[in-house]
């Protein structure tokens, strides 16, 4: 009976990480075309202090409240990045790197304090660094699924708006689409995806769950719509498979297995993707060389026949 319950719990966790992967794959495409891949890394690290502060305030591990704390901390990090970029000569990537380092350092310091508090060692807060989906209870799974489903809905229901926002902002302004509003919405869905995934994947590796599926999908298609769909599929399958592998051992962190699964898909895409995959490009290059030689031979044969 116990093994059956554990099996059911594993399926629940796998379903939640699969939906998380779908959401991460979709929003990762937006970050890819917005050229803000480092932003996801910075905000995932910036979420850690908020998790610990929320725990110190409520003194219990309530995922929804911890997610709210993480979201506020990540949004604060996004504000600092924007402020540093606009109010100083610091470039955006430098501001992201500074925010990542400072917020993560603060989070680790607060985590050490929380672990020394009564019940801190048993709180499971350390799982937010490397991820441990097996430590999630049913209420955690429900919270993750609901929030991830909202993110997926926003990504796909506003597909046309995202396309205009990313590729033709001037036309978007002309038809009355608020670029600032789209930027705010983009930041909200990005932060939401990050904060709901840090318990399962961890703050260190959450960025990889956003970036790798999108980059992998890029090797298979030039279509923005197909890229989002394919990236979501890769993210979802990586989340489910990585969780299943980590669940076969005791206390194994989930994040590394999900990222390694995504990395395996990326490796296949890098070599065999039909759009600029290394092997495909080599085959196309050889075919072009052969075609050029045949054309050259035909030209030379034609010249020889005329000279006679």
PDB file of C-alpha atoms in Angstrom:
ATOM      1  CA  UNK A   1       0.000   0.000   0.000  1.00  0.00           C
ATOM      2  CA  UNK A   2       2.823   2.379   0.924  1.00  0.00           C
ATOM      3  CA  UNK A   3       4.669   1.707  -2.331  1.00  0.00           C
ATOM      4  CA  UNK A   4       1.454   2.378  -4.233  1.00  0.00           C
ATOM      5  CA  UNK A   5       0.992   5.725  -2.464  1.00  0.00           C
ATOM      6  CA  UNK A   6       4.601   6.615  -3.165  1.00  0.00           C
ATOM      7  CA  UNK A   7       4.052   5.687  -6.789  1.00  0.00           C
ATOM      8  CA  UNK A   8       0.987   7.929  -6.989  1.00  0.00           C
ATOM      9  CA  UNK A   9       2.887  10.783  -5.337  1.00  0.00           C
ATOM     10  CA  UNK A  10       5.714  10.362  -7.867  1.00  0.00           C
ATOM     11  CA  UNK A  11       3.221  10.620 -10.722  1.00  0.00           C
ATOM     12  CA  UNK A  12       1.802  13.809  -9.216  1.00  0.00           C
ATOM     13  CA  UNK A  13       5.266  15.324  -8.927  1.00  0.00           C
ATOM     14  CA  UNK A  14       6.139  14.244 -12.476  1.00  0.00           C
ATOM     15  CA  UNK A  15       2.948  15.882 -13.761  1.00  0.00           C
ATOM     16  CA  UNK A  16       3.809  19.124 -11.962  1.00  0.00           C
ATOM     17  CA  UNK A  17       7.389  19.269 -13.295  1.00  0.00           C
ATOM     18  CA  UNK A  18       6.108  18.443 -16.782  1.00  0.00           C
ATOM     19  CA  UNK A  19       3.692  21.396 -16.670  1.00  0.00           C
ATOM     20  CA  UNK A  20       6.481  23.532 -15.217  1.00  0.00           C
ATOM     21  CA  UNK A  21       8.710  22.479 -18.119  1.00  0.00           C
ATOM     22  CA  UNK A  22       6.014  23.429 -20.635  1.00  0.00           C
ATOM     23  CA  UNK A  23       5.696  26.882 -19.067  1.00  0.00           C
ATOM     24  CA  UNK A  24       9.480  27.316 -18.853  1.00  0.00           C
ATOM     25  CA  UNK A  25       9.928  26.272 -22.481  1.00  0.00           C
ATOM     26  CA  UNK A  26       7.344  28.794 -23.644  1.00  0.00           C
ATOM     27  CA  UNK A  27       8.606  31.762 -21.638  1.00  0.00           C
ATOM     28  CA  UNK A  28      12.174  30.747 -22.484  1.00  0.00           C
ATOM     29  CA  UNK A  29      11.431  31.447 -26.161  1.00  0.00           C
ATOM     30  CA  UNK A  30      10.294  34.957 -25.260  1.00  0.00           C
ATOM     31  CA  UNK A  31      13.500  35.504 -23.276  1.00  0.00           C
ATOM     32  CA  UNK A  32      15.552  34.098 -26.184  1.00  0.00           C
ATOM     33  CA  UNK A  33      14.140  36.533 -28.728  1.00  0.00           C
ATOM     34  CA  UNK A  34      14.252  39.381 -26.222  1.00  0.00           C
ATOM     35  CA  UNK A  35      17.958  38.544 -25.791  1.00  0.00           C
ATOM     36  CA  UNK A  36      17.569  38.357 -22.027  1.00  0.00           C
ATOM     37  CA  UNK A  37      18.721  34.838 -21.260  1.00  0.00           C
ATOM     38  CA  UNK A  38      20.911  36.149 -18.443  1.00  0.00           C
ATOM     39  CA  UNK A  39      17.851  37.900 -16.990  1.00  0.00           C
ATOM     40  CA  UNK A  40      16.275  34.546 -16.112  1.00  0.00           C
ATOM     41  CA  UNK A  41      19.479  33.504 -14.337  1.00  0.00           C
ATOM     42  CA  UNK A  42      19.653  36.778 -12.418  1.00  0.00           C
ATOM     43  CA  UNK A  43      16.017  36.668 -11.323  1.00  0.00           C
ATOM     44  CA  UNK A  44      16.171  33.013 -10.254  1.00  0.00           C
ATOM     45  CA  UNK A  45      19.087  33.819  -7.957  1.00  0.00           C
ATOM     46  CA  UNK A  46      17.363  37.016  -6.795  1.00  0.00           C
ATOM     47  CA  UNK A  47      14.361  34.958  -5.649  1.00  0.00           C
ATOM     48  CA  UNK A  48      16.303  33.112  -2.924  1.00  0.00           C
ATOM     49  CA  UNK A  49      16.316  35.915  -0.298  1.00  0.00           C
ATOM     50  CA  UNK A  50      12.553  36.277  -0.645  1.00  0.00           C
ATOM     51  CA  UNK A  51      12.028  32.568   0.060  1.00  0.00           C
ATOM     52  CA  UNK A  52      14.077  32.700   3.255  1.00  0.00           C
ATOM     53  CA  UNK A  53      12.580  35.983   4.484  1.00  0.00           C
ATOM     54  CA  UNK A  54       9.062  34.618   3.939  1.00  0.00           C
ATOM     55  CA  UNK A  55       9.950  31.499   5.942  1.00  0.00           C
ATOM     56  CA  UNK A  56      11.437  33.561   8.768  1.00  0.00           C
ATOM     57  CA  UNK A  57       8.223  35.595   8.936  1.00  0.00           C
ATOM     58  CA  UNK A  58       5.662  32.771   8.788  1.00  0.00           C
ATOM     59  CA  UNK A  59       7.864  30.095  10.438  1.00  0.00           C
ATOM     60  CA  UNK A  60       6.424  27.329   8.253  1.00  0.00           C
ATOM     61  CA  UNK A  61       6.950  25.896   4.804  1.00  0.00           C
ATOM     62  CA  UNK A  62       3.885  27.088   2.909  1.00  0.00           C
ATOM     63  CA  UNK A  63       4.809  27.000  -0.779  1.00  0.00           C
ATOM     64  CA  UNK A  64       2.290  29.648  -1.855  1.00  0.00           C
ATOM     65  CA  UNK A  65       3.580  32.147   0.714  1.00  0.00           C
ATOM     66  CA  UNK A  66       7.186  31.258  -0.075  1.00  0.00           C
ATOM     67  CA  UNK A  67       6.434  31.787  -3.777  1.00  0.00           C
ATOM     68  CA  UNK A  68       4.983  35.213  -2.994  1.00  0.00           C
ATOM     69  CA  UNK A  69       8.143  36.100  -1.075  1.00  0.00           C
ATOM     70  CA  UNK A  70      10.310  34.809  -3.931  1.00  0.00           C
ATOM     71  CA  UNK A  71       8.283  36.777  -6.481  1.00  0.00           C
ATOM     72  CA  UNK A  72       8.628  40.027  -4.529  1.00  0.00           C
ATOM     73  CA  UNK A  73      12.376  39.472  -4.202  1.00  0.00           C
ATOM     74  CA  UNK A  74      12.768  38.647  -7.900  1.00  0.00           C
ATOM     75  CA  UNK A  75      10.707  41.692  -8.923  1.00  0.00           C
ATOM     76  CA  UNK A  76      12.916  43.813  -6.687  1.00  0.00           C
ATOM     77  CA  UNK A  77      15.909  42.363  -8.507  1.00  0.00           C
ATOM     78  CA  UNK A  78      14.320  43.224 -11.866  1.00  0.00           C
ATOM     79  CA  UNK A  79      13.711  46.787 -10.620  1.00  0.00           C
ATOM     80  CA  UNK A  80      17.356  47.160  -9.594  1.00  0.00           C
ATOM     81  CA  UNK A  81      18.538  45.876 -12.979  1.00  0.00           C
ATOM     82  CA  UNK A  82      16.353  48.398 -14.795  1.00  0.00           C
ATOM     83  CA  UNK A  83      17.338  51.208 -12.422  1.00  0.00           C
ATOM     84  CA  UNK A  84      21.064  50.510 -12.689  1.00  0.00           C
ATOM     85  CA  UNK A  85      20.802  50.420 -16.477  1.00  0.00           C
ATOM     86  CA  UNK A  86      18.794  53.643 -16.847  1.00  0.00           C
ATOM     87  CA  UNK A  87      20.347  55.739 -14.061  1.00  0.00           C
ATOM     88  CA  UNK A  88      24.026  54.934 -14.593  1.00  0.00           C
ATOM     89  CA  UNK A  89      26.533  53.988 -17.258  1.00  0.00           C
ATOM     90  CA  UNK A  90      26.335  50.323 -16.223  1.00  0.00           C
ATOM     91  CA  UNK A  91      25.329  48.026 -19.081  1.00  0.00           C
ATOM     92  CA  UNK A  92      22.394  45.664 -18.719  1.00  0.00           C
ATOM     93  CA  UNK A  93      24.476  42.475 -18.571  1.00  0.00           C
ATOM     94  CA  UNK A  94      26.709  44.024 -15.889  1.00  0.00           C
ATOM     95  CA  UNK A  95      23.641  45.040 -13.869  1.00  0.00           C
ATOM     96  CA  UNK A  96      22.283  41.493 -14.186  1.00  0.00           C
ATOM     97  CA  UNK A  97      25.579  39.996 -13.011  1.00  0.00           C
ATOM     98  CA  UNK A  98      25.735  42.347 -10.020  1.00  0.00           C
ATOM     99  CA  UNK A  99      22.136  41.638  -9.038  1.00  0.00           C
ATOM    100  CA  UNK A 100      22.645  37.886  -9.382  1.00  0.00           C
ATOM    101  CA  UNK A 101      25.720  37.881  -7.146  1.00  0.00           C
ATOM    102  CA  UNK A 102      24.459  40.268  -4.457  1.00  0.00           C
ATOM    103  CA  UNK A 103      20.984  38.742  -4.100  1.00  0.00           C
ATOM    104  CA  UNK A 104      22.300  35.176  -4.118  1.00  0.00           C
ATOM    105  CA  UNK A 105      24.936  36.048  -1.506  1.00  0.00           C
ATOM    106  CA  UNK A 106      22.230  37.642   0.647  1.00  0.00           C
ATOM    107  CA  UNK A 107      20.035  34.579   0.210  1.00  0.00           C
ATOM    108  CA  UNK A 108      22.783  32.164   1.276  1.00  0.00           C
ATOM    109  CA  UNK A 109      23.517  34.304   4.352  1.00  0.00           C
ATOM    110  CA  UNK A 110      19.827  34.390   5.319  1.00  0.00           C
ATOM    111  CA  UNK A 111      19.585  30.652   4.677  1.00  0.00           C
ATOM    112  CA  UNK A 112      22.363  30.014   7.184  1.00  0.00           C
ATOM    113  CA  UNK A 113      20.488  32.116   9.741  1.00  0.00           C
ATOM    114  CA  UNK A 114      17.209  30.300   9.023  1.00  0.00           C
ATOM    115  CA  UNK A 115      18.847  26.874   9.428  1.00  0.00           C
ATOM    116  CA  UNK A 116      20.001  27.853  12.919  1.00  0.00           C
ATOM    117  CA  UNK A 117      16.499  28.878  13.926  1.00  0.00           C
ATOM    118  CA  UNK A 118      14.121  26.387  15.637  1.00  0.00           C
ATOM    119  CA  UNK A 119      12.885  23.973  13.004  1.00  0.00           C
ATOM    120  CA  UNK A 120      15.049  25.533  10.328  1.00  0.00           C
ATOM    121  CA  UNK A 121      17.047  22.390   9.594  1.00  0.00           C
ATOM    122  CA  UNK A 122      13.834  20.439   9.008  1.00  0.00           C
ATOM    123  CA  UNK A 123      12.233  23.113   6.851  1.00  0.00           C
ATOM    124  CA  UNK A 124      13.754  21.855   3.587  1.00  0.00           C
ATOM    125  CA  UNK A 125      14.852  25.337   2.531  1.00  0.00           C
ATOM    126  CA  UNK A 126      18.157  23.927   1.252  1.00  0.00           C
ATOM    127  CA  UNK A 127      16.125  22.201  -1.464  1.00  0.00           C
ATOM    128  CA  UNK A 128      15.530  25.605  -3.058  1.00  0.00           C
ATOM    129  CA  UNK A 129      19.224  25.753  -4.056  1.00  0.00           C
ATOM    130  CA  UNK A 130      19.504  22.493  -6.037  1.00  0.00           C
ATOM    131  CA  UNK A 131      15.872  21.436  -6.234  1.00  0.00           C
ATOM    132  CA  UNK A 132      14.141  18.442  -4.689  1.00  0.00           C
ATOM    133  CA  UNK A 133      10.774  17.686  -6.249  1.00  0.00           C
ATOM    134  CA  UNK A 134      10.379  14.559  -4.119  1.00  0.00           C
ATOM    135  CA  UNK A 135      10.078  16.798  -1.044  1.00  0.00           C
ATOM    136  CA  UNK A 136       6.941  18.434  -2.441  1.00  0.00           C
ATOM    137  CA  UNK A 137       3.608  17.626  -0.824  1.00  0.00           C
ATOM    138  CA  UNK A 138       0.253  17.608  -2.581  1.00  0.00           C
ATOM    139  CA  UNK A 139      -0.523  21.254  -1.763  1.00  0.00           C
ATOM    140  CA  UNK A 140       2.842  22.243  -3.282  1.00  0.00           C
ATOM    141  CA  UNK A 141       2.004  20.311  -6.441  1.00  0.00           C
ATOM    142  CA  UNK A 142      -1.410  21.957  -6.750  1.00  0.00           C
ATOM    143  CA  UNK A 143       0.110  25.424  -6.280  1.00  0.00           C
ATOM    144  CA  UNK A 144       2.749  24.751  -8.945  1.00  0.00           C
ATOM    145  CA  UNK A 145       0.267  23.299 -11.435  1.00  0.00           C
ATOM    146  CA  UNK A 146      -2.219  26.166 -11.075  1.00  0.00           C
ATOM    147  CA  UNK A 147       0.391  28.911 -11.450  1.00  0.00           C
ATOM    148  CA  UNK A 148       2.160  27.140 -14.329  1.00  0.00           C
ATOM    149  CA  UNK A 149      -1.180  26.656 -16.110  1.00  0.00           C
ATOM    150  CA  UNK A 150      -1.855  30.404 -15.803  1.00  0.00           C
ATOM    151  CA  UNK A 151       1.552  31.171 -17.345  1.00  0.00           C
ATOM    152  CA  UNK A 152       0.921  28.732 -20.219  1.00  0.00           C
ATOM    153  CA  UNK A 153      -2.496  30.290 -20.836  1.00  0.00           C
ATOM    154  CA  UNK A 154      -1.041  33.815 -20.978  1.00  0.00           C
ATOM    155  CA  UNK A 155       1.743  32.756 -23.352  1.00  0.00           C
ATOM    156  CA  UNK A 156      -0.550  31.075 -25.862  1.00  0.00           C
ATOM    157  CA  UNK A 157      -3.614  33.332 -25.614  1.00  0.00           C
ATOM    158  CA  UNK A 158      -1.479  36.413 -26.335  1.00  0.00           C
ATOM    159  CA  UNK A 159       0.621  34.805 -29.085  1.00  0.00           C
ATOM    160  CA  UNK A 160      -0.051  37.535 -31.668  1.00  0.00           C
ATOM    161  CA  UNK A 161       0.762  40.258 -29.155  1.00  0.00           C
ATOM    162  CA  UNK A 162       4.032  38.538 -28.177  1.00  0.00           C
ATOM    163  CA  UNK A 163       4.998  38.255 -31.834  1.00  0.00           C
ATOM    164  CA  UNK A 164       4.415  41.964 -32.473  1.00  0.00           C
ATOM    165  CA  UNK A 165       6.097  42.929 -29.201  1.00  0.00           C
ATOM    166  CA  UNK A 166       9.257  40.972 -30.026  1.00  0.00           C
ATOM    167  CA  UNK A 167       9.608  41.406 -33.791  1.00  0.00           C
ATOM    168  CA  UNK A 168       7.762  44.593 -34.798  1.00  0.00           C
ATOM    169  CA  UNK A 169       7.391  46.975 -31.825  1.00  0.00           C
ATOM    170  CA  UNK A 170       6.887  50.009 -34.087  1.00  0.00           C
ATOM    171  CA  UNK A 171       3.857  48.423 -35.746  1.00  0.00           C
ATOM    172  CA  UNK A 172       2.634  47.308 -32.308  1.00  0.00           C
ATOM    173  CA  UNK A 173       2.743  50.923 -31.129  1.00  0.00           C
ATOM    174  CA  UNK A 174       0.919  52.002 -34.269  1.00  0.00           C
ATOM    175  CA  UNK A 175      -2.043  49.720 -33.549  1.00  0.00           C
ATOM    176  CA  UNK A 176      -2.189  50.820 -29.915  1.00  0.00           C
ATOM    177  CA  UNK A 177      -0.392  47.931 -28.219  1.00  0.00           C
ATOM    178  CA  UNK A 178       1.350  49.148 -25.064  1.00  0.00           C
ATOM    179  CA  UNK A 179       5.018  48.147 -25.209  1.00  0.00           C
ATOM    180  CA  UNK A 180       5.476  49.093 -21.573  1.00  0.00           C
ATOM    181  CA  UNK A 181       2.477  46.975 -20.625  1.00  0.00           C
ATOM    182  CA  UNK A 182       3.873  44.020 -22.573  1.00  0.00           C
ATOM    183  CA  UNK A 183       7.212  44.472 -20.816  1.00  0.00           C
ATOM    184  CA  UNK A 184       5.455  44.376 -17.452  1.00  0.00           C
ATOM    185  CA  UNK A 185       3.477  41.279 -18.468  1.00  0.00           C
ATOM    186  CA  UNK A 186       6.662  39.610 -19.734  1.00  0.00           C
ATOM    187  CA  UNK A 187       8.427  40.282 -16.426  1.00  0.00           C
ATOM    188  CA  UNK A 188       5.464  38.954 -14.433  1.00  0.00           C
ATOM    189  CA  UNK A 189       5.195  35.663 -16.341  1.00  0.00           C
ATOM    190  CA  UNK A 190       8.989  35.228 -16.284  1.00  0.00           C
ATOM    191  CA  UNK A 191       9.164  35.799 -12.520  1.00  0.00           C
ATOM    192  CA  UNK A 192       6.150  33.554 -11.914  1.00  0.00           C
ATOM    193  CA  UNK A 193       7.722  30.711 -13.885  1.00  0.00           C
ATOM    194  CA  UNK A 194      11.007  31.094 -12.018  1.00  0.00           C
ATOM    195  CA  UNK A 195       9.560  31.211  -8.517  1.00  0.00           C
ATOM    196  CA  UNK A 196       7.254  28.217  -8.953  1.00  0.00           C
ATOM    197  CA  UNK A 197      10.146  26.147 -10.287  1.00  0.00           C
ATOM    198  CA  UNK A 198      12.875  26.870  -7.777  1.00  0.00           C
ATOM    199  CA  UNK A 199      11.758  24.177  -5.312  1.00  0.00           C
ATOM    200  CA  UNK A 200      11.734  21.503  -8.004  1.00  0.00           C
ATOM    201  CA  UNK A 201      14.786  22.646  -9.994  1.00  0.00           C
ATOM    202  CA  UNK A 202      16.599  25.039  -7.647  1.00  0.00           C
ATOM    203  CA  UNK A 203      17.681  28.658  -8.043  1.00  0.00           C
ATOM    204  CA  UNK A 204      21.028  27.681  -9.565  1.00  0.00           C
ATOM    205  CA  UNK A 205      19.655  25.564 -12.411  1.00  0.00           C
ATOM    206  CA  UNK A 206      16.238  27.164 -13.017  1.00  0.00           C
ATOM    207  CA  UNK A 207      17.699  29.400 -15.724  1.00  0.00           C
ATOM    208  CA  UNK A 208      18.842  26.328 -17.664  1.00  0.00           C
ATOM    209  CA  UNK A 209      15.264  25.038 -17.731  1.00  0.00           C
ATOM    210  CA  UNK A 210      14.262  28.281 -19.431  1.00  0.00           C
ATOM    211  CA  UNK A 211      17.186  28.619 -21.829  1.00  0.00           C
ATOM    212  CA  UNK A 212      18.082  25.115 -23.053  1.00  0.00           C
ATOM    213  CA  UNK A 213      14.669  24.041 -24.484  1.00  0.00           C
ATOM    214  CA  UNK A 214      14.364  27.318 -26.420  1.00  0.00           C
ATOM    215  CA  UNK A 215      17.869  27.045 -27.881  1.00  0.00           C
ATOM    216  CA  UNK A 216      17.260  23.381 -28.762  1.00  0.00           C
ATOM    217  CA  UNK A 217      13.996  24.233 -30.530  1.00  0.00           C
ATOM    218  CA  UNK A 218      15.769  26.920 -32.562  1.00  0.00           C
ATOM    219  CA  UNK A 219      17.785  24.215 -34.337  1.00  0.00           C
ATOM    220  CA  UNK A 220      14.606  22.635 -35.716  1.00  0.00           C
ATOM    221  CA  UNK A 221      12.506  25.528 -36.990  1.00  0.00           C
ATOM    222  CA  UNK A 222      12.460  29.149 -38.126  1.00  0.00           C
ATOM    223  CA  UNK A 223       8.794  29.548 -37.172  1.00  0.00           C
ATOM    224  CA  UNK A 224       8.187  31.438 -33.920  1.00  0.00           C
ATOM    225  CA  UNK A 225       4.971  29.515 -33.274  1.00  0.00           C
ATOM    226  CA  UNK A 226       6.582  26.126 -33.874  1.00  0.00           C
ATOM    227  CA  UNK A 227       9.563  27.167 -31.768  1.00  0.00           C
ATOM    228  CA  UNK A 228       7.318  27.897 -28.772  1.00  0.00           C
ATOM    229  CA  UNK A 229       5.450  24.617 -29.208  1.00  0.00           C
ATOM    230  CA  UNK A 230       8.615  22.560 -29.660  1.00  0.00           C
ATOM    231  CA  UNK A 231      10.389  24.283 -26.763  1.00  0.00           C
ATOM    232  CA  UNK A 232       7.390  23.595 -24.529  1.00  0.00           C
ATOM    233  CA  UNK A 233       7.407  19.922 -25.513  1.00  0.00           C
ATOM    234  CA  UNK A 234      11.144  19.623 -24.833  1.00  0.00           C
ATOM    235  CA  UNK A 235      10.763  21.374 -21.480  1.00  0.00           C
ATOM    236  CA  UNK A 236       7.800  19.224 -20.472  1.00  0.00           C
ATOM    237  CA  UNK A 237       9.441  15.919 -21.400  1.00  0.00           C
ATOM    238  CA  UNK A 238      12.712  16.948 -19.726  1.00  0.00           C
ATOM    239  CA  UNK A 239      10.871  17.871 -16.545  1.00  0.00           C
ATOM    240  CA  UNK A 240       8.946  14.598 -16.385  1.00  0.00           C
ATOM    241  CA  UNK A 241      11.878  12.345 -17.321  1.00  0.00           C
ATOM    242  CA  UNK A 242      14.365  14.135 -15.035  1.00  0.00           C
ATOM    243  CA  UNK A 243      11.944  13.859 -12.119  1.00  0.00           C
ATOM    244  CA  UNK A 244      11.407  10.155 -12.784  1.00  0.00           C
ATOM    245  CA  UNK A 245      15.150   9.473 -12.831  1.00  0.00           C
ATOM    246  CA  UNK A 246      15.744  11.424  -9.611  1.00  0.00           C
ATOM    247  CA  UNK A 247      12.865   9.590  -7.922  1.00  0.00           C
ATOM    248  CA  UNK A 248      14.598   6.238  -8.466  1.00  0.00           C
ATOM    249  CA  UNK A 249      17.208   7.173  -5.845  1.00  0.00           C
ATOM    250  CA  UNK A 250      16.903   8.400  -2.278  1.00  0.00           C
ATOM    251  CA  UNK A 251      17.437  12.124  -1.756  1.00  0.00           C
ATOM    252  CA  UNK A 252      18.699  12.784  -5.288  1.00  0.00           C
ATOM    253  CA  UNK A 253      18.225  16.424  -6.381  1.00  0.00           C
ATOM    254  CA  UNK A 254      15.769  16.862  -9.231  1.00  0.00           C
ATOM    255  CA  UNK A 255      17.231  19.933 -10.913  1.00  0.00           C
ATOM    256  CA  UNK A 256      20.465  18.362 -12.219  1.00  0.00           C
ATOM    257  CA  UNK A 257      18.621  15.421 -13.791  1.00  0.00           C
ATOM    258  CA  UNK A 258      16.118  17.719 -15.531  1.00  0.00           C
ATOM    259  CA  UNK A 259      18.921  19.924 -16.842  1.00  0.00           C
ATOM    260  CA  UNK A 260      20.973  16.926 -18.009  1.00  0.00           C
ATOM    261  CA  UNK A 261      17.929  15.604 -19.872  1.00  0.00           C
ATOM    262  CA  UNK A 262      17.502  18.998 -21.542  1.00  0.00           C
ATOM    263  CA  UNK A 263      21.224  19.041 -22.332  1.00  0.00           C
ATOM    264  CA  UNK A 264      20.932  15.637 -24.021  1.00  0.00           C
ATOM    265  CA  UNK A 265      18.119  16.963 -26.229  1.00  0.00           C
ATOM    266  CA  UNK A 266      20.223  20.047 -27.005  1.00  0.00           C
ATOM    267  CA  UNK A 267      23.171  17.859 -28.041  1.00  0.00           C
ATOM    268  CA  UNK A 268      20.948  15.935 -30.458  1.00  0.00           C
ATOM    269  CA  UNK A 269      19.553  19.217 -31.805  1.00  0.00           C
ATOM    270  CA  UNK A 270      23.026  20.716 -32.141  1.00  0.00           C
ATOM    271  CA  UNK A 271      24.186  17.876 -34.391  1.00  0.00           C
ATOM    272  CA  UNK A 272      21.018  16.781 -36.174  1.00  0.00           C
ATOM    273  CA  UNK A 273      18.669  19.796 -36.105  1.00  0.00           C
ATOM    274  CA  UNK A 274      17.389  20.495 -39.605  1.00  0.00           C
ATOM    275  CA  UNK A 275      18.075  24.219 -39.190  1.00  0.00           C
ATOM    276  CA  UNK A 276      21.869  24.615 -38.966  1.00  0.00           C
ATOM    277  CA  UNK A 277      22.609  21.349 -37.133  1.00  0.00           C
ATOM    278  CA  UNK A 278      26.305  20.485 -37.458  1.00  0.00           C
ATOM    279  CA  UNK A 279      25.771  17.155 -39.234  1.00  0.00           C
ATOM    280  CA  UNK A 280      22.997  18.547 -41.443  1.00  0.00           C
ATOM    281  CA  UNK A 281      25.138  21.553 -42.401  1.00  0.00           C
ATOM    282  CA  UNK A 282      28.034  19.230 -43.247  1.00  0.00           C
ATOM    283  CA  UNK A 283      25.787  17.071 -45.450  1.00  0.00           C
ATOM    284  CA  UNK A 284      24.381  20.180 -47.160  1.00  0.00           C
ATOM    285  CA  UNK A 285      27.912  21.505 -47.693  1.00  0.00           C
ATOM    286  CA  UNK A 286      29.017  18.236 -49.294  1.00  0.00           C
ATOM    287  CA  UNK A 287      25.925  18.165 -51.507  1.00  0.00           C
ATOM    288  CA  UNK A 288      26.613  21.744 -52.626  1.00  0.00           C
ATOM    289  CA  UNK A 289      30.229  20.840 -53.382  1.00  0.00           C
ATOM    290  CA  UNK A 290      29.106  17.867 -55.441  1.00  0.00           C
ATOM    291  CA  UNK A 291      26.520  19.962 -57.266  1.00  0.00           C
ATOM    292  CA  UNK A 292      29.138  22.631 -58.011  1.00  0.00           C
ATOM    293  CA  UNK A 293      31.562  20.033 -59.397  1.00  0.00           C
ATOM    294  CA  UNK A 294      28.854  18.575 -61.636  1.00  0.00           C
ATOM    295  CA  UNK A 295      27.923  22.031 -62.905  1.00  0.00           C
ATOM    296  CA  UNK A 296      31.592  22.797 -63.531  1.00  0.00           C
ATOM    297  CA  UNK A 297      32.049  19.539 -65.434  1.00  0.00           C
ATOM    298  CA  UNK A 298      28.985  20.239 -67.568  1.00  0.00           C
ATOM    299  CA  UNK A 299      30.282  23.729 -68.366  1.00  0.00           C
ATOM    300  CA  UNK A 300      33.712  22.378 -69.284  1.00  0.00           C
ATOM    301  CA  UNK A 301      32.168  19.611 -71.394  1.00  0.00           C
ATOM    302  CA  UNK A 302      30.046  22.182 -73.212  1.00  0.00           C
ATOM    303  CA  UNK A 303      33.075  24.362 -73.904  1.00  0.00           C
ATOM    304  CA  UNK A 304      35.021  21.381 -75.171  1.00  0.00           C
ATOM    305  CA  UNK A 305      32.218  20.456 -77.570  1.00  0.00           C
ATOM    306  CA  UNK A 306      32.028  23.989 -78.986  1.00  0.00           C
ATOM    307  CA  UNK A 307      35.788  24.229 -79.435  1.00  0.00           C
ATOM    308  CA  UNK A 308      35.717  21.092 -81.575  1.00  0.00           C
TER     309      UNK A 308
END
